[in-house]
Coordinates of N, CA, C and O in Angstrom, one line a residue:
X19 N 54.0 72.4 91.0 CA 53.2 72.1 91.2 C 53.0 72.9 89.0 O 53.8 73.7 89.3
X20 N 52.1 72.1 88.4 CA 51.7 72.4 87.0 C 50.5 72.7 86.5 O 49.8 72.6 87.2
X21 N 50.8 74.1 85.8 CA 49.8 74.4 85.6 C 48.7 74.0 84.3 O 49.0 73.8 83.2
X22 N 47.7 74.4 84.6 CA 46.6 74.1 83.1 C 45.1 74.8 83.4 O 45.2 75.4 84.2
X23 N 44.5 74.2 83.0 CA 42.9 74.5 82.5 C 41.9 73.8 82.0 O 42.9 72.9 81.4
X24 N 40.6 74.1 82.2 CA 39.8 73.1 81.3 C 39.0 74.8 80.5 O 39.1 76.2 80.8
X25 N 38.3 73.4 79.3 CA 37.3 74.8 78.5 C 36.4 73.9 77.2 O 36.7 72.7 77.9
X26 N 35.7 74.6 77.4 CA 34.3 74.6 77.1 C 33.5 75.3 75.8 O 34.5 76.3 75.7
X27 N 32.8 75.1 75.0 CA 32.1 75.4 74.5 C 31.6 77.2 74.5 O 31.5 78.0 73.8
X28 N 31.7 77.8 76.1 CA 31.0 78.6 76.8 C 32.8 79.3 76.6 O 32.2 80.5 77.1
X29 N 33.1 78.8 76.4 CA 34.7 80.0 76.8 C 35.0 80.5 74.9 O 34.8 79.9 74.5
X30 N 35.5 81.4 75.1 CA 36.5 82.0 74.2 C 37.4 81.5 73.6 O 38.4 80.2 74.4
X31 N 37.2 81.2 72.5 CA 38.9 80.3 71.3 C 39.8 80.8 71.8 O 40.6 82.0 72.4
X32 N 40.5 79.7 71.9 CA 42.3 79.9 72.3 C 43.4 79.8 71.5 O 43.0 79.1 70.7
X33 N 44.1 80.7 71.6 CA 44.7 80.8 71.1 C 46.0 80.0 70.9 O 47.3 79.9 72.1
X34 N 45.7 78.9 70.4 CA 47.0 77.7 70.7 C 48.6 77.9 70.7 O 49.7 77.6 71.2
X35 N 48.7 78.5 69.9 CA 49.8 78.9 68.9 C 50.6 79.6 70.4 O 51.8 80.1 70.3
X36 N 49.4 80.9 70.6 CA 50.3 81.5 71.9 C 50.3 81.4 73.9 O 50.4 82.0 74.4
X37 N 50.0 80.2 73.5 CA 49.9 79.6 74.4 C 51.2 80.2 76.2 O 52.2 79.3 74.9
X38 N 51.1 80.9 77.0 CA 52.0 80.7 78.0 C 52.9 79.1 78.0 O 52.0 77.8 78.3
X39 N 53.8 79.0 78.0 CA 54.7 77.7 78.1 C 54.5 76.8 79.4 O 54.8 76.0 79.1
X40 N 54.2 78.0 80.4 CA 53.9 77.1 81.7 C 53.1 76.5 81.5 O 52.4 75.8 82.5
X41 N 51.9 76.5 80.7 CA 50.5 75.3 80.6 C 50.9 74.3 80.4 O 51.5 73.7 79.2
X42 N 50.5 73.1 81.0 CA 50.7 72.1 80.7 C 49.5 70.8 80.3 O 50.4 69.7 79.9
X43 N 49.0 71.3 80.7 CA 47.1 70.1 80.2 C 46.2 71.0 80.7 O 45.9 72.2 80.6
X44 N 45.4 70.6 79.4 CA 43.8 70.9 79.7 C 42.9 70.2 79.7 O 43.1 68.5 79.3
X45 N 42.1 70.4 80.3 CA 40.9 69.3 80.4 C 39.6 70.1 79.3 O 39.5 70.9 79.4
X46 N 39.1 69.3 78.8 CA 38.3 69.7 77.4 C 36.7 69.3 77.9 O 36.7 67.8 77.4
X47 N 35.6 69.8 78.0 CA 34.2 69.3 78.1 C 34.0 68.8 76.9 O 34.1 69.2 75.7
X48 N 33.4 67.5 77.2 CA 33.0 66.3 76.1 C 31.8 66.4 75.8 O 31.1 66.4 75.0
X49 N 31.3 65.9 77.2 CA 29.6 65.7 77.1 C 28.8 66.5 78.4 O 29.6 66.5 79.3
X50 N 27.6 66.1 78.0 CA 27.0 66.6 79.4 C 25.5 65.6 79.6 O 25.0 65.7 78.0
X51 N 25.0 65.4 80.2 CA 23.7 64.5 80.3 C 24.1 63.1 79.3 O 25.1 63.2 78.6
X52 N 22.9 62.8 79.0 CA 22.6 61.8 77.5 C 22.9 61.6 75.7 O 23.1 61.0 75.8
X53 N 22.9 62.9 76.0 CA 23.0 63.5 74.6 C 23.9 64.9 74.2 O 24.5 64.8 73.1
X54 N 24.0 65.4 74.9 CA 24.6 67.1 74.5 C 26.3 66.5 74.6 O 27.1 65.9 75.3
X55 N 26.5 66.8 73.2 CA 27.7 66.7 72.7 C 28.4 68.7 73.1 O 27.9 69.4 72.2
X56 N 29.4 68.5 73.2 CA 30.2 70.2 72.9 C 30.8 69.8 71.6 O 31.5 69.3 71.2
X57 N 30.2 71.9 71.1 CA 30.6 71.8 69.9 C 31.8 72.3 69.7 O 32.4 71.9 68.2
X58 N 32.4 72.8 70.6 CA 33.7 72.7 70.8 C 34.7 71.5 71.1 O 36.5 72.0 70.8
X59 N 34.5 70.3 71.1 CA 35.1 69.5 71.5 C 36.2 68.5 71.0 O 37.6 69.3 70.9
X60 N 35.9 68.5 69.6 CA 36.7 67.8 68.9 C 38.0 69.1 68.3 O 39.2 68.4 68.5
X61 N 37.7 70.2 68.1 CA 39.1 71.0 67.7 C 39.9 71.5 69.1 O 40.8 71.3 68.8
X62 N 39.2 71.8 70.1 CA 40.6 71.4 71.2 C 40.6 70.9 71.5 O 42.1 70.8 71.7
X63 N 40.5 69.7 71.2 CA 41.1 68.1 71.5 C 42.1 67.8 70.5 O 42.9 67.7 71.3
X64 N 42.1 68.5 69.5 CA 43.2 68.1 68.7 C 43.7 69.0 68.2 O 45.1 68.8 68.6
X65 N 43.8 70.2 69.0 CA 44.7 71.3 69.0 C 45.6 71.1 70.3 O 47.1 71.3 70.3
X66 N 44.8 71.0 71.8 CA 45.5 70.4 72.6 C 46.5 69.3 72.4 O 48.1 69.0 73.0
X67 N 46.4 68.2 71.5 CA 47.4 67.5 71.4 C 48.2 67.4 69.8 O 49.8 67.4 70.5
X68 N 47.7 68.6 69.9 CA 48.6 68.9 68.2 C 49.9 69.5 69.2 O 51.4 70.0 68.8
X69 N 49.6 70.7 70.2 CA 50.2 71.5 71.0 C 51.1 70.4 71.9 O 52.5 71.2 72.7
X70 N 51.0 69.2 72.3 CA 51.6 67.9 72.7 C 51.6 68.3 74.5 O 52.4 67.8 75.3
X71 N 50.2 68.7 74.4 CA 49.6 69.3 76.2 C 49.1 67.9 76.6 O 48.3 67.1 75.7
X72 N 49.0 67.4 77.7 CA 48.5 66.3 78.1 C 47.2 66.4 78.1 O 46.8 68.4 78.5
X73 N 46.2 66.3 77.9 CA 44.8 66.7 77.7 C 43.7 65.2 78.3 O 43.9 63.7 77.9
X74 N 42.6 65.8 78.3 CA 41.5 65.3 79.1 C 40.3 65.5 78.7 O 40.2 66.6 78.4
X75 N 39.5 64.7 78.5 CA 37.9 64.9 78.5 C 37.2 64.7 79.9 O 37.2 64.1 80.5
X76 N 36.1 65.7 79.5 CA 35.4 66.1 80.8 C 34.1 66.0 80.7 O 33.2 66.3 79.4
X77 N 32.8 65.1 81.1 CA 31.3 64.9 81.2 C 30.9 66.0 82.3 O 31.2 65.3 83.9
X78 N 30.1 66.9 81.9 CA 29.1 67.1 83.4 C 28.0 66.6 83.7 O 26.7 66.0 82.3
X79 N 27.7 65.7 84.8 CA 26.4 64.4 85.2 C 25.7 65.4 85.8 O 25.3 66.6 85.9
X80 N 24.8 64.5 84.9 CA 23.2 66.0 84.7 C 21.8 64.6 86.3 O 21.7 63.5 85.9
X81 N 21.7 65.1 87.6 CA 20.8 65.0 88.1 C 19.4 64.0 87.2 O 19.0 63.3 87.5
X82 N 18.9 64.4 85.9 CA 18.0 64.2 85.5 C 18.3 62.8 84.6 O 17.0 63.1 83.3
X83 N 19.6 62.1 84.6 CA 19.3 60.8 83.8 C 20.3 59.9 83.9 O 21.0 60.4 85.2
X84 N 19.8 58.5 83.4 CA 20.5 57.7 84.3 C 22.6 57.8 83.8 O 22.9 58.5 83.2
X85 N 23.1 57.3 84.9 CA 24.2 57.1 84.7 C 24.8 56.1 83.4 O 25.7 56.5 82.8
X86 N 24.1 55.5 83.3 CA 24.6 54.2 82.1 C 24.1 55.4 81.1 O 24.8 55.0 80.3
X87 N 23.0 56.1 80.4 CA 23.1 57.2 79.0 C 24.1 58.3 79.2 O 24.2 58.1 78.4
X88 N 24.0 58.3 80.3 CA 25.1 59.7 80.7 C 26.7 59.1 80.0 O 27.6 59.8 79.1
X89 N 26.5 57.7 80.8 CA 29.1 57.2 80.3 C 28.4 56.8 78.7 O 29.5 57.1 78.1
X90 N 26.7 56.0 78.1 CA 27.2 56.1 77.1 C 27.8 57.1 76.0 O 28.4 57.0 74.6
X91 N 26.9 58.7 77.0 CA 27.1 59.1 75.7 C 28.9 60.3 75.9 O 29.5 60.4 74.8
X92 N 29.4 60.3 76.9 CA 30.3 59.9 77.4 C 31.8 59.3 76.6 O 32.2 59.7 75.2
X93 N 31.8 58.1 76.6 CA 32.6 57.1 76.1 C 32.2 57.1 74.7 O 33.0 56.5 73.3
X94 N 31.0 57.8 73.6 CA 31.0 57.5 72.5 C 31.1 58.7 71.8 O 31.9 58.5 70.4
X95 N 32.4 58.9 72.5 CA 32.9 60.2 71.6 C 34.4 59.4 70.8 O 35.3 60.7 70.0
X96 N 34.9 58.4 71.1 CA 35.7 57.6 70.0 C 37.1 57.8 70.9 O 38.2 57.9 70.7
X97 N 37.3 58.4 72.3 CA 38.6 58.4 72.4 C 39.6 57.5 73.3 O 39.2 56.1 73.4
X98 N 41.0 57.5 72.8 CA 41.8 56.6 72.4 C 42.5 56.8 74.2 O 42.9 57.9 74.1
X99 N 42.2 55.6 74.7 CA 42.9 56.2 76.9 C 44.1 55.8 76.7 O 44.8 56.0 77.8
X100 N 44.3 54.8 75.8 CA 45.1 54.3 75.9 C 46.8 55.0 75.1 O 48.2 55.3 75.0
X101 N 46.7 57.0 74.5 CA 47.2 56.9 74.1 C 48.5 57.8 74.7 O 47.9 58.8 75.9
X102 N 49.6 58.4 74.6 CA 50.4 59.5 75.6 C 49.3 60.5 75.7 O 49.1 61.7 74.5
X103 N 50.2 61.2 76.9 CA 49.5 62.7 76.9 C 47.6 62.7 77.1 O 47.2 63.8 77.3
X104 N 47.6 61.5 76.7 CA 46.0 61.5 77.4 C 45.6 60.8 78.9 O 45.8 60.0 79.3
X105 N 44.8 62.2 79.1 CA 44.4 62.4 80.8 C 43.8 61.0 81.1 O 42.8 61.0 80.3
X106 N 43.1 60.7 82.5 CA 42.1 59.8 82.7 C 40.8 61.1 82.5 O 40.8 61.9 82.4
X107 N 39.8 60.4 82.3 CA 38.3 60.8 81.9 C 37.9 61.6 83.6 O 38.9 61.1 84.7
X108 N 37.3 62.8 83.6 CA 37.0 63.1 83.8 C 35.5 63.5 84.7 O 35.2 63.8 83.3
X109 N 35.0 63.5 85.5 CA 33.5 63.9 86.2 C 33.5 65.1 86.8 O 33.2 64.9 87.9
X110 N 32.6 65.8 86.5 CA 32.4 67.2 86.8 C 30.9 67.0 87.9 O 30.1 66.8 87.0
X111 N 30.3 66.7 88.5 CA 30.0 66.3 89.8 C 29.9 68.5 90.6 O 30.0 68.1 91.7
X112 N 28.8 69.3 89.7 CA 28.7 70.5 90.8 C 27.0 71.0 90.5 O 26.3 69.9 90.1
X113 N 26.9 72.4 90.8 CA 25.7 72.8 90.9 C 25.1 72.3 89.1 O 25.7 72.4 88.3
X114 N 23.5 72.2 89.2 CA 22.8 71.7 87.9 C 22.3 73.8 87.3 O 23.1 74.3 87.5
X115 N 22.3 73.3 85.7 CA 22.3 74.1 85.1 C 20.8 73.7 83.9 O 21.1 72.4 83.8
X116 N 19.7 73.7 84.6 CA 19.0 75.3 85.7 C 19.4 74.9 87.2 O 19.3 73.7 87.7
X117 N 19.5 76.2 87.8 CA 19.6 75.8 89.3 C 19.3 75.1 89.9 O 18.6 74.1 91.0
X118 N 17.6 75.1 89.1 CA 16.9 74.5 89.9 C 16.0 72.8 89.8 O 16.0 72.5 91.1
X119 N 16.9 72.3 89.3 CA 17.1 71.1 88.8 C 17.8 70.4 90.7 O 17.8 69.1 90.7
X120 N 18.9 71.8 91.4 CA 19.5 71.4 92.9 C 18.7 71.0 93.3 O 19.0 69.7 94.3
X121 N 16.9 70.5 93.5 CA 15.9 70.5 94.1 C 15.8 69.0 94.6 O 15.6 67.9 95.2
X122 N 15.6 68.4 92.8 CA 16.4 66.6 93.0 C 17.2 66.1 93.4 O 16.8 65.1 94.3
X123 N 18.1 67.3 93.8 CA 19.4 66.3 94.5 C 19.4 66.0 95.7 O 19.1 65.6 96.6
X124 N 18.6 67.2 96.0 CA 18.3 67.4 97.3 C 17.4 66.5 97.9 O 17.5 65.4 99.8
X125 N 16.1 66.3 97.4 CA 14.9 65.1 97.5 C 15.6 63.7 97.4 O 15.1 63.3 98.5
X126 N 16.6 63.7 96.9 CA 17.2 62.7 97.2 C 18.6 61.5 96.8 O 18.9 62.0 95.7
X127 N 19.1 62.1 97.4 CA 21.0 62.4 98.0 C 21.6 60.8 97.5 O 22.6 61.3 96.7
X128 N 20.7 59.8 97.9 CA 21.4 58.4 97.6 C 21.3 58.1 96.7 O 22.0 57.5 95.7
X129 N 20.1 58.4 95.3 CA 20.0 58.5 94.4 C 21.4 59.2 93.3 O 21.9 58.3 92.2
X130 N 21.4 60.6 93.8 CA 22.6 61.3 93.0 C 24.0 60.6 93.3 O 24.9 60.1 92.1
X131 N 24.1 60.6 94.6 CA 25.9 59.8 95.1 C 25.4 58.1 94.5 O 26.8 57.9 93.7
X132 N 24.4 57.2 93.8 CA 24.5 56.1 93.3 C 25.6 56.1 91.8 O 25.5 56.1 91.0
X133 N 24.5 57.7 91.4 CA 24.8 57.7 89.9 C 25.7 58.1 89.3 O 26.7 57.9 88.3
X134 N 26.6 58.6 90.3 CA 28.2 59.4 90.5 C 28.7 57.6 90.5 O 29.4 57.7 89.8
X135 N 28.5 56.5 91.9 CA 29.5 55.5 91.5 C 29.0 54.8 90.5 O 30.4 54.6 89.7
X136 N 27.9 55.4 90.0 CA 27.4 53.9 88.8 C 28.6 54.6 87.8 O 28.6 54.1 86.8
X137 N 29.0 56.0 87.4 CA 29.2 56.4 86.1 C 30.4 56.3 86.5 O 31.1 55.7 85.5
X138 N 31.3 56.5 87.4 CA 32.8 56.0 87.5 C 32.4 54.8 87.1 O 33.8 54.2 86.4
X139 N 31.9 54.2 87.4 CA 32.5 52.6 87.1 C 32.8 51.4 86.1 O 32.5 51.1 85.8
X140 N 31.3 52.5 85.0 CA 31.3 52.5 84.1 C 32.4 52.9 83.0 O 32.9 51.7 82.3
X141 N 32.7 53.8 83.1 CA 33.7 54.5 82.8 C 35.2 54.1 82.8 O 35.5 53.5 82.0
X142 N 35.0 53.7 84.1 CA 36.7 53.1 84.7 C 36.5 51.6 83.8 O 37.5 51.4 83.7
X143 N 35.5 50.9 84.0 CA 36.0 49.6 83.3 C 35.6 49.6 82.2 O 36.8 49.1 81.2
X144 N 35.2 50.5 81.1 CA 35.4 51.0 79.1 C 36.8 51.2 79.3 O 37.5 51.1 77.6
X145 N 37.2 51.8 79.8 CA 38.8 53.1 79.8 C 39.8 52.4 80.1 O 40.8 52.6 79.5
X146 N 39.5 51.3 81.1 CA 40.9 51.0 81.8 C 41.7 51.9 82.7 O 42.4 52.1 83.2
X147 N 41.2 52.9 83.0 CA 41.3 54.5 83.8 C 40.5 54.7 84.8 O 39.1 54.8 85.4
X148 N 41.6 55.2 86.0 CA 40.6 55.8 86.8 C 39.8 57.3 86.5 O 40.6 57.8 86.9
X149 N 38.7 57.5 86.8 CA 38.2 58.3 86.8 C 38.3 59.7 87.7 O 38.8 59.4 88.9
X150 N 38.6 60.8 87.7 CA 38.9 62.0 87.9 C 37.9 62.7 88.9 O 36.6 62.6 88.1
X151 N 37.3 62.9 90.1 CA 36.6 63.9 90.3 C 36.6 65.3 90.4 O 37.1 65.7 91.0
X152 N 35.5 66.0 89.8 CA 35.7 67.7 89.6 C 34.4 68.5 90.7 O 33.2 67.5 90.3
X153 N 34.5 68.8 91.7 CA 34.0 69.2 92.3 C 34.2 70.3 93.1 O 35.2 70.8 93.7
X154 N 33.6 70.7 94.3 CA 33.9 72.3 95.5 C 33.5 70.9 96.9 O 32.6 70.7 97.0
X155 N 34.4 71.5 98.1 CA 33.6 71.5 99.5 C 32.7 71.0 99.4 O 32.5 70.6 99.9
X156 N 32.2 72.4 99.5 CA 30.6 72.8 99.7 C 29.4 72.1 98.8 O 28.8 71.7 100.1
X157 N 29.7 71.3 98.0 CA 29.1 70.8 97.4 C 28.5 69.1 97.8 O 27.7 68.6 98.0
X158 N 30.1 68.8 98.2 CA 29.9 67.5 99.1 C 29.5 67.5 100.4 O 28.5 66.2 100.8
X159 N 29.8 68.4 101.0 CA 29.0 68.4 102.4 C 27.6 69.0 101.8 O 26.7 67.5 102.5
X160 N 26.9 69.7 101.1 CA 25.5 70.0 100.9 C 24.7 69.3 99.8 O 23.5 69.3 100.8
X161 N 25.2 68.3 99.0 CA 24.5 67.7 98.4 C 25.0 66.0 98.6 O 24.1 65.7 97.9
X162 N 26.1 66.3 98.9 CA 26.5 64.4 98.3 C 26.8 63.4 100.2 O 27.4 62.2 100.0
X163 N 26.0 64.6 100.9 CA 26.2 63.7 102.8 C 27.6 63.2 102.3 O 28.5 62.8 103.6
X164 N 28.7 64.5 102.4 CA 29.7 64.1 102.9 C 30.7 62.9 101.9 O 31.2 62.7 102.9
X165 N 29.8 62.1 101.3 CA 30.0 60.9 100.6 C 31.9 61.3 100.3 O 31.8 62.3 99.6
X166 N 32.1 60.0 99.8 CA 33.4 60.2 99.1 C 34.0 59.5 98.6 O 33.6 58.4 98.3
X167 N 34.8 59.5 97.2 CA 35.0 58.7 96.3 C 36.7 58.8 96.2 O 37.1 59.2 95.5
X168 N 37.1 58.3 97.9 CA 38.9 58.6 98.0 C 39.7 57.8 96.9 O 41.0 57.6 96.7
X169 N 39.4 56.4 96.2 CA 39.8 55.8 95.6 C 40.3 57.0 94.4 O 41.1 56.7 92.9
X170 N 39.3 58.1 93.5 CA 39.7 58.8 92.4 C 40.2 59.8 92.7 O 39.9 60.6 94.0
X171 N 41.2 60.0 91.9 CA 41.8 61.6 92.5 C 40.8 62.8 92.7 O 39.9 62.5 91.3
X172 N 41.2 63.8 92.9 CA 40.1 64.7 93.7 C 40.4 65.9 92.7 O 41.8 66.7 93.0
X173 N 39.7 66.4 91.5 CA 39.7 68.1 91.2 C 38.8 69.2 92.3 O 37.3 69.0 91.3
X174 N 39.5 69.6 92.6 CA 39.0 70.2 93.7 C 38.9 71.8 93.0 O 39.9 72.6 93.1
X175 N 37.6 73.1 93.3 CA 37.0 74.0 92.8 C 37.3 74.3 94.4 O 36.8 74.2 94.8
X176 N 38.6 75.5 94.4 CA 38.3 76.7 95.3 C 38.7 77.5 94.9 O 40.6 78.2 94.7
X177 N 38.5 78.6 94.6 CA 38.6 80.3 94.3 C 39.5 80.8 95.3 O 38.8 82.2 95.4
X178 N 40.9 80.6 95.7 CA 41.6 81.6 96.5 C 42.9 81.3 96.4 O 43.3 80.2 95.3
X179 N 43.4 82.2 96.6 CA 45.1 82.1 97.0 C 45.4 81.2 97.9 O 46.8 80.1 97.2
X180 N 45.8 80.7 98.7 CA 45.7 80.2 99.8 C 45.2 78.0 99.4 O 44.1 78.0 98.8
X181 N 46.4 77.2 100.0 CA 45.6 75.9 100.0 C 44.7 75.6 100.1 O 44.3 76.1 101.0
X182 N 43.4 75.2 99.5 CA 42.1 75.1 100.0 C 42.0 73.8 100.7 O 42.5 72.9 100.8
X183 N 40.7 73.9 102.0 CA 40.7 72.5 102.5 C 39.8 71.9 101.7 O 39.4 71.7 100.7
X184 N 40.4 70.6 102.4 CA 39.6 69.4 101.9 C 38.0 68.7 101.9 O 37.8 69.5 103.1
X185 N 37.3 68.2 101.1 CA 36.0 67.8 102.0 C 36.4 66.4 102.5 O 37.6 66.1 102.4
X186 N 35.6 66.0 104.2 CA 35.7 65.2 103.9 C 35.8 63.8 103.6 O 35.1 63.4 102.5
X187 N 36.9 62.6 104.1 CA 37.1 61.6 103.3 C 37.8 61.8 102.3 O 38.5 60.4 101.7
X188 N 38.8 62.7 101.9 CA 39.7 62.8 101.4 C 40.9 63.4 102.3 O 41.1 64.4 102.7
X189 N 42.1 63.0 101.4 CA 43.8 63.3 102.4 C 44.8 64.5 101.4 O 45.1 64.7 101.4
X190 N 44.1 64.4 100.4 CA 44.6 65.2 99.2 C 43.8 65.5 97.6 O 43.3 64.8 97.2
X191 N 44.4 66.6 97.3 CA 43.7 66.8 96.1 C 44.7 66.4 94.8 O 45.6 66.9 95.0
X192 N 44.5 66.7 93.4 CA 45.6 66.3 93.0 C 45.5 67.3 91.7 O 46.5 68.0 91.3
X193 N 44.2 67.6 91.8 CA 44.1 69.2 90.7 C 43.5 69.8 91.4 O 42.3 69.9 92.4
X194 N 44.3 71.2 91.4 CA 43.4 72.6 92.3 C 42.6 73.7 91.4 O 43.7 74.1 91.0
X195 N 41.4 73.9 91.2 CA 41.1 75.7 90.3 C 41.1 76.0 91.2 O 40.4 76.3 91.6
X196 N 41.8 76.9 90.9 CA 41.7 78.1 92.0 C 41.4 79.7 91.3 O 41.4 80.3 92.5
X197 N 40.6 79.4 90.4 CA 40.3 80.4 89.8 C 38.8 79.9 88.7 O 39.1 79.1 87.9
X198 N 37.9 80.7 87.9 CA 37.0 80.3 87.4 C 37.3 81.3 86.3 O 36.4 81.0 85.7
X199 N 38.2 81.7 86.2 CA 38.4 82.8 84.6 C 39.7 83.3 84.6 O 40.7 82.7 85.8
X200 N 40.0 83.2 83.4 CA 42.0 84.0 83.2 C 42.0 83.7 81.7 O 41.0 83.6 80.8
X201 N 43.0 84.5 81.1 CA 42.8 84.7 79.7 C 44.1 84.2 79.3 O 45.2 84.3 80.2
X202 N 44.5 83.4 78.4 CA 44.8 82.7 77.6 C 45.8 83.5 76.4 O 44.5 83.4 75.8

């Protein structure tokens, strides 16, 4: 396995010059919903690129906005997906902020599932890359009726030391987030 991490404006600044040698990739939050741009994205993107790391961008999907508007927001960041070391786009699908928005998913799971599918299709067509899905096993079960997108690589959040169990419909994970915190 190779090691990497994800980062957003919510994290402390990374001292890129002192990054451990075994860190080989980073995913950087680019957008959320239809309008939010992560304020640290550009700095983190350029630092990761300059460090020679494989680097990718991710979008946090919101239940209260259309997939089309959210994909446009993400694609509007101007990333060249053909450059070396640029990883496929990633879609972060998990508990909403604020958590009260999770009720909207519960009330109409089919609509949220369709929103995920639509975002994947729009971004895949625009980038020529197959987006990665980030989530956790219980989210698939509780909010997505165990719907799976097995053609899309899976980044599985499972904060434990042993290999994680997989959501129904998947036979492997491509990325395993084994901790929700760390120091670099």
